XYZ file of C-alpha atoms in Angstrom:
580
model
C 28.070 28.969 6.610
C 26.554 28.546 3.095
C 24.457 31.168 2.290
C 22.560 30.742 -1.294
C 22.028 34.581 -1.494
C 25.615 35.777 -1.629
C 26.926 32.768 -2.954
C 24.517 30.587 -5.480
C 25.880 31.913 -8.931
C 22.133 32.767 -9.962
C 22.625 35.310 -12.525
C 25.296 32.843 -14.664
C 22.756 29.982 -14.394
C 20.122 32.164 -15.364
C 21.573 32.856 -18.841
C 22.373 29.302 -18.833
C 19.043 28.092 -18.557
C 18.077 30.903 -20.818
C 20.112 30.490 -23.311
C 21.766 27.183 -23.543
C 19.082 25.277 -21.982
C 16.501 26.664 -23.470
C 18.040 26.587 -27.329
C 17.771 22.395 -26.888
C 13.837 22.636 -25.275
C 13.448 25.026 -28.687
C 15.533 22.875 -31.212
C 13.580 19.462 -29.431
C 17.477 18.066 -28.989
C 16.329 14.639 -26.409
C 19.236 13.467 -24.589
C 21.368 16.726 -25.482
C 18.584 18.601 -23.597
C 19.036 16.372 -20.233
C 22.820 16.503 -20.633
C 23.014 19.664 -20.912
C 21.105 19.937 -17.573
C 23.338 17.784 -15.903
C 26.281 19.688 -16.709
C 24.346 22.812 -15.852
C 23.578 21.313 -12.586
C 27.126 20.052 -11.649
C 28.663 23.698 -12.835
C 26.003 26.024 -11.046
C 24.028 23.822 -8.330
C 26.047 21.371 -6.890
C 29.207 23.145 -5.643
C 26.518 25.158 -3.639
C 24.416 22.418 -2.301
C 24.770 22.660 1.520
C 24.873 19.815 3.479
C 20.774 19.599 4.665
C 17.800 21.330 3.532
C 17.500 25.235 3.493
C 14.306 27.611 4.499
C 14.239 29.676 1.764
C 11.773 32.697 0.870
C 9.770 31.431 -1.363
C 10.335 34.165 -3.963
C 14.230 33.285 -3.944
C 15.204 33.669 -7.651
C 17.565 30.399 -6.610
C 14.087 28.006 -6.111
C 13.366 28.661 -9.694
C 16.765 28.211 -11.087
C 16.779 24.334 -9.228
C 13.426 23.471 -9.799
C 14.288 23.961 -13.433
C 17.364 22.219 -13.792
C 15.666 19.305 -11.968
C 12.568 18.955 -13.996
C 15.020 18.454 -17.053
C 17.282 16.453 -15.507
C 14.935 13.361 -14.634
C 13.229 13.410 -17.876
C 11.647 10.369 -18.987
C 14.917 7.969 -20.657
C 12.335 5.817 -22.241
C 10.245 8.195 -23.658
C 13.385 10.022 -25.155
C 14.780 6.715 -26.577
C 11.684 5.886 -28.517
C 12.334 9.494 -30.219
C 16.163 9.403 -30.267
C 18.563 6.706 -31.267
C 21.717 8.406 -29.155
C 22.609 4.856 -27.565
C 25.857 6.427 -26.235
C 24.058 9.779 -24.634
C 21.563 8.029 -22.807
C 24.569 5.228 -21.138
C 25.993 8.493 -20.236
C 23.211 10.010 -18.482
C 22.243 6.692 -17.181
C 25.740 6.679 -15.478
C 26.134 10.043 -14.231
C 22.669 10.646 -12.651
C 23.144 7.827 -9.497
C 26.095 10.016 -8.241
C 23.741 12.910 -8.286
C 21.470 12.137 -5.796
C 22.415 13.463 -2.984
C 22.708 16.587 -4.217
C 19.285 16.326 -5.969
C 17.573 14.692 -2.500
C 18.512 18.388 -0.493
C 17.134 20.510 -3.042
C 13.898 18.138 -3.015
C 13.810 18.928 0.581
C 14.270 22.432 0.008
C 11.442 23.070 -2.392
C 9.212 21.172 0.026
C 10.273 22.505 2.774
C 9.712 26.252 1.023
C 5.832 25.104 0.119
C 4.814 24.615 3.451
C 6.255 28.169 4.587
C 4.158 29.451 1.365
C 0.856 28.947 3.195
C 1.953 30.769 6.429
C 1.918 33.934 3.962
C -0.397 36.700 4.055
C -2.993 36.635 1.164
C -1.336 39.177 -0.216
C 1.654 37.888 -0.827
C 0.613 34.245 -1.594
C -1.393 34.537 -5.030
C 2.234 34.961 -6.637
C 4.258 32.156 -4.280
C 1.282 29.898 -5.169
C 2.208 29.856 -9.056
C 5.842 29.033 -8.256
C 4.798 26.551 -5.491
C 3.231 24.939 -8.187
C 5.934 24.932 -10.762
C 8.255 23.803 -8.071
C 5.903 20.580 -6.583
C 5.960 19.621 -10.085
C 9.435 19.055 -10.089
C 9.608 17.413 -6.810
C 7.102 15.149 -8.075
C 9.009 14.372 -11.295
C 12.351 13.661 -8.985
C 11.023 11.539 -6.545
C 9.246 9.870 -9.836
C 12.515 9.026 -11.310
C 13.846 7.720 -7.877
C 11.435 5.446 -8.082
C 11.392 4.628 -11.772
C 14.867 4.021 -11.263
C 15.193 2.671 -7.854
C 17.883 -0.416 -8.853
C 20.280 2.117 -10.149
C 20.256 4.601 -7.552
C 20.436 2.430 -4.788
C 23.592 1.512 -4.516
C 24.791 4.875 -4.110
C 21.639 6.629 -2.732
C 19.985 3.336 -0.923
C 19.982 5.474 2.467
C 17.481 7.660 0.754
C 14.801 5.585 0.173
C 12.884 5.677 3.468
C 12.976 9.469 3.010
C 11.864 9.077 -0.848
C 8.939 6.969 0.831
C 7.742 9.020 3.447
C 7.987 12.354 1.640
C 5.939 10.683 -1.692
C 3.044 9.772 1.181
C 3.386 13.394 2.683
C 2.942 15.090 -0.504
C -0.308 12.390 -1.157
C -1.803 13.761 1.725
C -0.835 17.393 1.384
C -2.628 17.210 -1.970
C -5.692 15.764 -0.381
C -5.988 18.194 2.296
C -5.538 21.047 -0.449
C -8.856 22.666 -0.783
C -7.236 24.963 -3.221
C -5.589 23.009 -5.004
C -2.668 24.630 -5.248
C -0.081 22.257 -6.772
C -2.621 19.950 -8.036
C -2.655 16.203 -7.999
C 0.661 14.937 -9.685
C 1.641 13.122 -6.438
C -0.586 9.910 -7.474
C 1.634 8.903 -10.551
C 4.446 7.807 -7.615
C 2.073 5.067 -6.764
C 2.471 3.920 -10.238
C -0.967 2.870 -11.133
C -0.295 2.629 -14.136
C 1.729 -0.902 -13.860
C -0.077 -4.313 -12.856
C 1.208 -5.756 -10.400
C 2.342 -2.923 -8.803
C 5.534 -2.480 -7.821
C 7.419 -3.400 -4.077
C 8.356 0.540 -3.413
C 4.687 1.523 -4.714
C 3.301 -0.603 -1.905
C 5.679 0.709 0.918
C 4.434 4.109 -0.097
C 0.795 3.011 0.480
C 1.884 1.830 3.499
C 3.401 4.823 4.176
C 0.574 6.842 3.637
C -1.606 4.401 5.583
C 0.890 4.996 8.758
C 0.962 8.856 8.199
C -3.374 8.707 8.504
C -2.826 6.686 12.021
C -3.052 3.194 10.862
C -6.794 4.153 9.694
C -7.625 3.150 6.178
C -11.204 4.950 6.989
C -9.057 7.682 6.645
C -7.369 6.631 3.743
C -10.058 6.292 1.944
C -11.574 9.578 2.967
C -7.797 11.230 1.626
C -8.838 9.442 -1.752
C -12.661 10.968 -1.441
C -11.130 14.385 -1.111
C -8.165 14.135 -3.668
C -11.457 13.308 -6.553
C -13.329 15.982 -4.810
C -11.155 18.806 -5.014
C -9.791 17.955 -8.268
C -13.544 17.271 -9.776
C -14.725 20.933 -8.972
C -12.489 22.762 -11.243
C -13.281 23.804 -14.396
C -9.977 22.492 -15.561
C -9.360 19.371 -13.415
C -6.367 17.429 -13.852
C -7.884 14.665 -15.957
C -4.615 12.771 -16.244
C -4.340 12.523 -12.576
C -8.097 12.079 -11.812
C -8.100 9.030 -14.335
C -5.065 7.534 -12.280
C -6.712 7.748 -8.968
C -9.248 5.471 -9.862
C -6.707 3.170 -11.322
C -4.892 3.185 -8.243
C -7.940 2.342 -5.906
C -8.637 -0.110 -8.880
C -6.136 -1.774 -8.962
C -5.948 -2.450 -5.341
C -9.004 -3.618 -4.425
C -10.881 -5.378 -8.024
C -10.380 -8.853 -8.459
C -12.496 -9.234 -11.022
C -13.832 -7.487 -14.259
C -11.383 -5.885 -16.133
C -8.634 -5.698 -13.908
C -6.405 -8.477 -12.505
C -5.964 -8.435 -9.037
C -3.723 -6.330 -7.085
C -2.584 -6.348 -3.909
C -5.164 -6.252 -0.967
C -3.856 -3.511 1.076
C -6.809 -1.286 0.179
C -8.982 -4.038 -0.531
C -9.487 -5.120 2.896
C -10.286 -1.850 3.927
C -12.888 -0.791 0.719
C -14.947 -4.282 1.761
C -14.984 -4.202 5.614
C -15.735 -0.930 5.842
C -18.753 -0.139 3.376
C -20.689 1.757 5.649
C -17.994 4.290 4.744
C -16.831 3.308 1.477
C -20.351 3.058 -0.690
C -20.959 6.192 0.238
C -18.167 7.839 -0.789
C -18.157 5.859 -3.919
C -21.638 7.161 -4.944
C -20.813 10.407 -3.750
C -17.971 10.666 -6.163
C -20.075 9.298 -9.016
C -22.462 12.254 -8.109
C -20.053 14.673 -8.056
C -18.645 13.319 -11.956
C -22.302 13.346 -12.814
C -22.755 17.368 -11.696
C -18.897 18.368 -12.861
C -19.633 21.010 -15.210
C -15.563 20.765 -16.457
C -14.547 21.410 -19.908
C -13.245 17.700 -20.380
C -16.617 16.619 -19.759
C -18.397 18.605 -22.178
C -19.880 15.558 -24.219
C -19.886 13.238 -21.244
C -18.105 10.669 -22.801
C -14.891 11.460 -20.795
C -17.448 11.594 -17.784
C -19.724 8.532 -18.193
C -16.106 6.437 -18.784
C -14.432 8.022 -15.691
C -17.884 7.163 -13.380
C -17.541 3.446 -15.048
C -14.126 3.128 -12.190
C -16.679 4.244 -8.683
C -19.521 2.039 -10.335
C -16.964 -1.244 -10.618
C -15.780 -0.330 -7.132
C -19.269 -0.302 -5.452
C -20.460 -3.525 -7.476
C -17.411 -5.060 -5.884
C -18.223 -4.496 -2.181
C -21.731 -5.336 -2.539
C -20.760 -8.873 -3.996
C -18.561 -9.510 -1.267
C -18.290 -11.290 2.003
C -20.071 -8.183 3.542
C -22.925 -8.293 1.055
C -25.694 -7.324 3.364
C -23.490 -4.596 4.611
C -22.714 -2.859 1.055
C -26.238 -3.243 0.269
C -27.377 -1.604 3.296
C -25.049 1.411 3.198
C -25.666 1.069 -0.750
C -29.927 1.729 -0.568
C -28.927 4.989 1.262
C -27.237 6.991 -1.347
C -28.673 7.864 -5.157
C -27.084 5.027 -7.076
C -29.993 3.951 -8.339
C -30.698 7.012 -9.866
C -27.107 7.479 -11.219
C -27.863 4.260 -12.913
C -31.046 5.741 -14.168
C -29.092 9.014 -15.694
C -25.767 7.034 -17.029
C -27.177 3.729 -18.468
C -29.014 4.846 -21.079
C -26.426 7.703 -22.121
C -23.155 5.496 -21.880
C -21.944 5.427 -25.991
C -21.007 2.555 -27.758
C -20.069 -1.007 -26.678
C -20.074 -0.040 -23.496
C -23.677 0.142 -23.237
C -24.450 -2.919 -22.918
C -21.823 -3.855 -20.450
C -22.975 -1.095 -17.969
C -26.739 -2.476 -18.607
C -25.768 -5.979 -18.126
C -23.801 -5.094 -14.728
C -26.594 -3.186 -13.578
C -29.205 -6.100 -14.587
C -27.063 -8.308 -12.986
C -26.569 -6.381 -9.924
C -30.669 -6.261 -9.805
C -31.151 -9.949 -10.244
C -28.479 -11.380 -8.147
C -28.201 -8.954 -5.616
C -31.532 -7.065 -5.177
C -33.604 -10.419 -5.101
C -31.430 -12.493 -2.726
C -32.252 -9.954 0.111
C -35.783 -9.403 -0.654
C -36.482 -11.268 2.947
C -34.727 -8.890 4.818
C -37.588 -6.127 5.511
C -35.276 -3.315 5.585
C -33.803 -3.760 2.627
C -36.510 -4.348 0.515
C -38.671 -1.365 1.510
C -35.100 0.423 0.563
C -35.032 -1.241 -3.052
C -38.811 -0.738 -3.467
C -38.337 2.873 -2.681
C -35.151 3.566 -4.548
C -36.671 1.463 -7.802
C -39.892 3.524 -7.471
C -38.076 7.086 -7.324
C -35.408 6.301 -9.996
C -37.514 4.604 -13.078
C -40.688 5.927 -12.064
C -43.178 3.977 -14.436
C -44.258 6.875 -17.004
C -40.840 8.227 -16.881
C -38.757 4.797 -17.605
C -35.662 5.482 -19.789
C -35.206 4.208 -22.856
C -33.285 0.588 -23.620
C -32.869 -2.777 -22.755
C -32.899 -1.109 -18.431
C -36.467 -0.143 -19.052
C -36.806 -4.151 -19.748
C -34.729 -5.296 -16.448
C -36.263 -3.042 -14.397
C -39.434 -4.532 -14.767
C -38.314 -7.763 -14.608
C -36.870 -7.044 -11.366
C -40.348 -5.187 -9.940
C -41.958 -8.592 -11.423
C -39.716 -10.748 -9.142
C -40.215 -8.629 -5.950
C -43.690 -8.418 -6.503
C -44.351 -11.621 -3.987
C -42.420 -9.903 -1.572
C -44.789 -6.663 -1.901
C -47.691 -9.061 -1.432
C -46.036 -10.331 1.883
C -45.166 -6.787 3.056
C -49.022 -6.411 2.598
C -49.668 -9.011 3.873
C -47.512 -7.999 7.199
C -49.121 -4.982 7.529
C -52.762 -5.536 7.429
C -52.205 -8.486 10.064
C -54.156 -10.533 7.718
C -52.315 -13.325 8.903
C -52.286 -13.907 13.131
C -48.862 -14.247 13.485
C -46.488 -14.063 17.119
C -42.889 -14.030 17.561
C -42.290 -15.553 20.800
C -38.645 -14.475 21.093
C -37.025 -11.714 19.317
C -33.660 -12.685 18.336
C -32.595 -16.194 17.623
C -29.401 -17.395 19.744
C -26.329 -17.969 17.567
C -23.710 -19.339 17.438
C -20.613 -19.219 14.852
C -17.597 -21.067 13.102
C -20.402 -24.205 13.780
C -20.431 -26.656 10.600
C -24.115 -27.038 8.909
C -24.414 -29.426 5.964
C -20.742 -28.882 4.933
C -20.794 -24.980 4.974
C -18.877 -23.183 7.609
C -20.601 -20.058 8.302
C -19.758 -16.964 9.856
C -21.439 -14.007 12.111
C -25.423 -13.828 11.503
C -25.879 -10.289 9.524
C -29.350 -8.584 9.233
C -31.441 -10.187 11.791
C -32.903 -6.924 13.479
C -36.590 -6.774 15.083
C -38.184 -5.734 12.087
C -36.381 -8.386 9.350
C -36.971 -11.000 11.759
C -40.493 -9.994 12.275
C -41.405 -10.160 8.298
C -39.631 -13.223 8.207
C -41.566 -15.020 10.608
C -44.811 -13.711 8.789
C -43.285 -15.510 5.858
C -42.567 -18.419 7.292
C -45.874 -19.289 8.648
C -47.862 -18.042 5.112
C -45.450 -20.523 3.274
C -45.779 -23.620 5.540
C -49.301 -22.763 5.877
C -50.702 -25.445 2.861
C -47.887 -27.921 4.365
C -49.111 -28.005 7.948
C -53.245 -27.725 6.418
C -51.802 -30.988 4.422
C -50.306 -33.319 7.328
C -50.898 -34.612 10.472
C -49.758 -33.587 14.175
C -46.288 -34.613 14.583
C -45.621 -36.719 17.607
C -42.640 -35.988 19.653
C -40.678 -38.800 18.709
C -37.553 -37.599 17.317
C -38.024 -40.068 13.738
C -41.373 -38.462 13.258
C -40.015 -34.870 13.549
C -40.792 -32.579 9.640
C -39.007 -30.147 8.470
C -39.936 -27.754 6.247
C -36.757 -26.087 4.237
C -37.449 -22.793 3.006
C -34.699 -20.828 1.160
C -34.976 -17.137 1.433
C -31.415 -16.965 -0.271
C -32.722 -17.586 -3.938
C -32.689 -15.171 -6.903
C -35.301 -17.102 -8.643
C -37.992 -16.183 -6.509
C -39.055 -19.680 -5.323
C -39.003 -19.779 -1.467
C -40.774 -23.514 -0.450
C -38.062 -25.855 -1.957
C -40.500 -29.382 -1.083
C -42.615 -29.736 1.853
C -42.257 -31.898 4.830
C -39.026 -34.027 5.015
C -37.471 -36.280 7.375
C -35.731 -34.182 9.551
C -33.103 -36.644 10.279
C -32.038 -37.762 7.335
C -31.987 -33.739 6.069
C -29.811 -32.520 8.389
C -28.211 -35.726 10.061
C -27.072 -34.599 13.720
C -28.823 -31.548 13.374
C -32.273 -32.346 15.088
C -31.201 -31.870 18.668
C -31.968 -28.262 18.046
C -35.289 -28.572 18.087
C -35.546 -31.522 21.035
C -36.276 -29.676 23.900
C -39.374 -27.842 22.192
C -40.955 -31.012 21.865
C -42.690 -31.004 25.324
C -46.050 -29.622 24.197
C -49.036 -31.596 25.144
C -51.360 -32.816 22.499
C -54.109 -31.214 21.490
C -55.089 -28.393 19.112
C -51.441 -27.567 18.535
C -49.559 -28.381 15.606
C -45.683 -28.431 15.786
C -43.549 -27.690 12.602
C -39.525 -27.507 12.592
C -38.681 -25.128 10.104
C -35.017 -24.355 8.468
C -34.735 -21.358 6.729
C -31.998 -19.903 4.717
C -30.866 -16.013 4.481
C -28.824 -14.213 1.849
C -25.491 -13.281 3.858
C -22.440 -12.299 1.569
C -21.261 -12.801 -2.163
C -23.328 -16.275 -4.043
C -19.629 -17.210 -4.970
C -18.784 -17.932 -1.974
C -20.764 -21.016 -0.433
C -19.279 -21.024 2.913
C -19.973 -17.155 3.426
C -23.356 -16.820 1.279
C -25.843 -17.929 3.319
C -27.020 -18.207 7.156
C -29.467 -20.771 8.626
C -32.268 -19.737 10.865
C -33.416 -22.843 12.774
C -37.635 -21.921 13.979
C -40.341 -24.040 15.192
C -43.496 -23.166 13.710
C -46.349 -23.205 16.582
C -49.956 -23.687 14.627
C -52.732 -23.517 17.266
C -56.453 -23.796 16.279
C -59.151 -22.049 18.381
C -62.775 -21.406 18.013
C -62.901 -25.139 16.964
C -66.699 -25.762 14.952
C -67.794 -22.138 14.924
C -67.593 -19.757 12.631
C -64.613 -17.747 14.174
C -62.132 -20.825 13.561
C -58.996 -19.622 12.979
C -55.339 -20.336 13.583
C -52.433 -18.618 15.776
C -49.272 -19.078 14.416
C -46.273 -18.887 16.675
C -42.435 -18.426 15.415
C -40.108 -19.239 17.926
C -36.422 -18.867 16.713
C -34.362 -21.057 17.940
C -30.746 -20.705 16.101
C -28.842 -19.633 13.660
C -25.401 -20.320 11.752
């Protein structure tokens, strides 16, 4: 039976690696230096290479001595070519590294295998293992690297390998994310290759892979990614290499849009349907790069363009499909007073595209869900905390921020309005019935979003205060179905209008539509006004039509009492009726 210890020739490859090996690292030699591994590696390593992976102390000399000879070995070719012109030394180690792989696949096993039985040590013991482990994940990191840098060439003699290659590039992912310490840092994120648009086939079956290894969760993916930017963050010396390409990777998987082309959707999905989880963890990072008191963010210029990546992310789920979602989740976390802190500190040209994000994000966002309650108390709160009026920072922000307090300021009025019952206003049912995939003026709409007691409450407060001039204004409607207004009010509008006309025929607005409101029709005459009301919500993203908004279909109940005296007033009813 093999047995390394007796039989490995350690000492002669030591003075190999000493002395031959190192004279080319010294003399800067490029494709001598990776030949001269190879033949080191085919003299002293293979012969000796058992047949499956070995559980090795981790203080065997013999770890070192193949860690070594691997890390040279699957240098970079193309970084060595732009340096050397040797056109017949790199065809040569082109050709004879294939054949290799086998060899080079048990020792990657090996040196894995030996980091796991590192932790298992007493604390003694480990502080010492831990600096080899480290050494020693960096070269399995660099070989599984050139596997897949170099997949078409190994295959056909190491194509068996490449489910292994795959699963043990996910496993050492997610042993770096679950690393507290941080032993062997975070190298394992350059085999996803973010650094190439679109990204490769093998890149993607290791994301899958990783996404099997969590359960089939991407919640937990995504919580692996929150951890991997944690850990690395709170060192005084992070990894800034690797830090930078985690947010390319989740970049370049989920944006479609900024700077970034689109990649595939695999985490994209995920990052949008799930931004209850997501936002937070987003603005948690960007608080964490905002506290990091690393050396590489000294003048928090590396800082301010590395929090840049989690601001582009969030901005992305909130203008998505599941709008009222990501702004939900968003109003619970301190972005707005990130924005406060980085906008006015971000250098350069890139001021004025964080500003214009941000004012963009305010207008377009923040002002189509002013009518859900919830939401706007949120915005009011988090606006009020963040750029508190004798404390607004300097720049063009100080200028949208107002603006955007300016615009909301009819929705304060209405909140007042709400609570000081001003206005005699009863909601006769509390939740409208729905009904989806149903086809309104062209727009196919999805699930309802938002309409809780206390939205749907301020909402009907709003209705009746906006139709109030057009019911004063017109007569009783009859119940014939011809004589039937409408009044169309769009909540979903980042102008701040709300009353888009008055009364309209409801037939030809909605043709079809006005059996909705039919069986409501059966209220005697009298003091009793009857109004059908249509009024769209903000739902999801304004570029999508058929997702943006939802229709609430009302009927707007005006009774007068206390007719000639000089308690006259009027009870206005909301009853909700539908929505799309």
């Amino acid at each position: 039976m093999f047995d390394p210890l007796q039989a490995f020739p350690a000492k002669a490859a030591r003075y190999y690696l000493d002395h031959t090996l190192k004279g080319h690292i010294n003399n800067d030699t490029g494709p001598e230096l990776i030949q001269s591994a190879i033949t080191g590696w085919i003299k002293f390593v293979l012969p000796f290479t058992p047949s499956r992976y070995l559980e090795l102390s981790p203080f065997d000399e013999v770890l070192t001595i193949v860690a070594t000879f691997m890390a040279v070995m699957v240098l970079d070719l193309d970084q060595i070519t732009m340096k050397q012109q040797d056109v017949s030394s790199l065809t040569s180690i082109r050709s004879a590294m294939p054949p290799l792989w086998p060899s080079l696949w048990i020792w990657v096993q090996t040196l894995h295998k030996t980091k796991r039985i590192t932790r298992a040590l007493p604390n003694s013991l480990k502080a010492k293992a831990n600096a080899e482990s480290h050494v020693r994940h960096m070269s399995i990191c660099d070989c599984l690297l050139y596997f897949i840098q170099n997949e078409a060439e190994i295959l056909p003699i190491a194509g068996k390998f490449r489910e292994d290659v795959m699963t043990l590039a996910a496993t050492i992912w997610i042993e770096e994310a679950e690393d507290k310490e941080s032993i062997c840092g975070f190298r394992a994120v350059s085999l996803l290759r973010p650094e190439l648009l679109p990204a490769p086939r093998i890149s993607l079956d290791i994301l899958n892979h990783i996404i099997a290894a969590c359960g089939g969760k991407t919640e937990a993916v995504l919580k692996m990614l929150y951890s991997r930017i944690k850990n690395n963050i709170k060192h005084l010396k992070l990894d800034l290499s690797s830090l930078q390409d985690d947010f390319a990777f989740v970049l370049h998987h989920t944006k479609n849009s900024f700077t970034f082309p689109a990649g595939s959707n695999i985490l994209r999905r995920p990052f949008l349907a799930d931004a209850k989880v997501s936002i937070p963890l987003l603005a948690d990072m960007m608080s964490l790069l905002r506290q990091s008191k690393a050396e590489a963010f000294a003048d928090n210029t590396e800082r301010l363009e590395i929090m840049q990546s989690p601001l582009f992310l969030i901005l992305e789920i909130v203008c998505s499909p599941h709008e009222y979602q990501g702004m939900s989740a968003l109003l619970t976390t301190r972005f707005f007073h990130l924005m406060a802190w980085m906008t006015p500190h971000v250098p350069g040209s890139t001021t004025l595209v964080t500003h214009t994000i941000f004012a963009s994000f305010l207008q377009k966002v923040g002002l189509r869900f002013a009518a859900h309650r919830e939401l706007f108390v949120a915005m009011r709160r988090n606006i009020r905390e963040a750029f508190p009026k004798n404390k607004m920072p300097n720049g063009p922000i100080a200028d949208s921020v107002k603006e955007f307090r300016e615009q909301l300021s009819q929705w304060t009025e209405m909140n007042r309005d709400y609570h000081s019952g001003r206005l005699d206003v009863k909601v006769i049912c509390g939740n409208p019935h729905t009904l989806s995939s149903q086809e309104i003026h062209g727009a196919l709409f999805t699930e309802p979003v938002g309409l809780s007691g206390p939205n749907l409450r301020l909402l009907a407060h709003a209705i009746a205060r906006d139709a109030v001039s057009v019911v004063r204004s017109s007569s009783r409607p009859t119940a014939q179905q011809s004589d039937m207004p409408l009044i169309m009010l769009n909540y979903d509008d980042e102008t701040g209008m709300r009353v888009k006309g008055g009364i309209v025929e409801l037939q030809k607005a909605l043709p079809g539509y006005p059996a909705v409101w039919v069986p409501y029709y059966w209220m005697p005459p009298g003091t009793m006004s009857l109004v059908s009301v249509l009024a769209c919500l903000a739902r999801g993203t304004m570029e999508n039509p058929r997702e943006s908004s939802q229709a609430l279909a009302a009927l707007l109940m005006v009774t007068r009492v206390n007719l000639g005296s000089p308690l006259e007033r009027s009870i206005y009813c909301v009853k909700w009726i539908y929505c799309q």
